[in-house]
C-alpha positions as semicolon CSV with decimal commas, in nm:
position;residue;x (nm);y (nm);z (nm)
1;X;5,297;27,637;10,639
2;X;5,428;27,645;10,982
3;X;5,178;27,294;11,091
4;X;5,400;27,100;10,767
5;X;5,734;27,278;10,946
6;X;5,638;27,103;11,311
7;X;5,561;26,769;11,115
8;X;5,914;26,761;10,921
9;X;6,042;26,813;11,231
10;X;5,940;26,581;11,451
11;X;5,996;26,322;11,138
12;X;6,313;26,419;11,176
13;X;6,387;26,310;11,479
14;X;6,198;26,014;11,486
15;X;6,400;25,913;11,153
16;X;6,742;25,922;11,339
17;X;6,581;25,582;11,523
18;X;6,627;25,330;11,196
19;X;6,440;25,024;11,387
20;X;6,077;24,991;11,355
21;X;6,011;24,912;11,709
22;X;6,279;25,213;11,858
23;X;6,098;25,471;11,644
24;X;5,757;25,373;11,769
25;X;5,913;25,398;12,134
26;X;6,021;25,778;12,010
27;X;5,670;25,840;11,873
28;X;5,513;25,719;12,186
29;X;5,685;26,001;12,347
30;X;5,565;26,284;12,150
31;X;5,207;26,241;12,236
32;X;5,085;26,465;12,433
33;X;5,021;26,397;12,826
34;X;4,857;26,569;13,098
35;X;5,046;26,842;13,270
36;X;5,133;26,657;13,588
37;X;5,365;26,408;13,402
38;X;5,678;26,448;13,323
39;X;5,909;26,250;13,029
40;X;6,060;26,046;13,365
41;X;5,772;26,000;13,491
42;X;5,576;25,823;13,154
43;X;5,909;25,677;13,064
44;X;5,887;25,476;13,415
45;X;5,590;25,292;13,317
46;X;5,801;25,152;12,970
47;X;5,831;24,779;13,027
48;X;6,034;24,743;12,710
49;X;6,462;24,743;12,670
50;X;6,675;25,057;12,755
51;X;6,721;25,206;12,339
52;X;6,318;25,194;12,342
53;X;6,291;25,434;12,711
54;X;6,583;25,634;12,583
55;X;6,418;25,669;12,266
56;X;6,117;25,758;12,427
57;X;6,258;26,031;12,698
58;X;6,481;26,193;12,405
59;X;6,113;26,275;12,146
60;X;5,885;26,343;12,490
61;X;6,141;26,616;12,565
62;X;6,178;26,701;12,197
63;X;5,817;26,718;12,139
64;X;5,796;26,984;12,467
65;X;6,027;27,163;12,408
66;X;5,825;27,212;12,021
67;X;5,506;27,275;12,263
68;X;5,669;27,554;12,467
69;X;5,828;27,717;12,150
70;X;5,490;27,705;11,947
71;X;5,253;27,682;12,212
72;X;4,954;27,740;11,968
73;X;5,052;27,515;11,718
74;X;4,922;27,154;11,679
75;X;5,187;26,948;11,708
76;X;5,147;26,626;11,422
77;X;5,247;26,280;11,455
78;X;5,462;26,079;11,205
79;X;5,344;25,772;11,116
């Protein structure tokens, strides 16, 4: 089931982030944002430590590139 494939995925690579607060940065950046935004652009507004907006930039452009690849898929959030 290709939705289950997306989801392992995306676990994945929030899993290579082993603290809590570092993989909620990550998962912050695979939600999906209007068009006009880049990664840079969200990651600008992080008022948290350097590991949490390089956490963050590395799953936004993760989760995009996962968009662009399966653009009619539903992409699932690991929580």
């Amino acid at each position: 089931h290709l939705k289950e494939g997306i989801f392992v995925v995306v676990v994945i690579s929030a899993s290579k982030y082993k603290h809590p607060a570092i993989k909620n940065c990550c998962m912050a950046g695979v939600k999906a944002y209007p068009v006009g935004e880049t990664c840079s652009d969200r990651a600008r507004r992080i008022q948290s430590n350097e590991k949490c907006i390089s956490a963050f930039k590395d799953c936004c452009e993760f989760a995009n590139r996962l968009r662009e690849e399966e653009p009619n898929k539903l992409l699932i959030l690991a929580r």
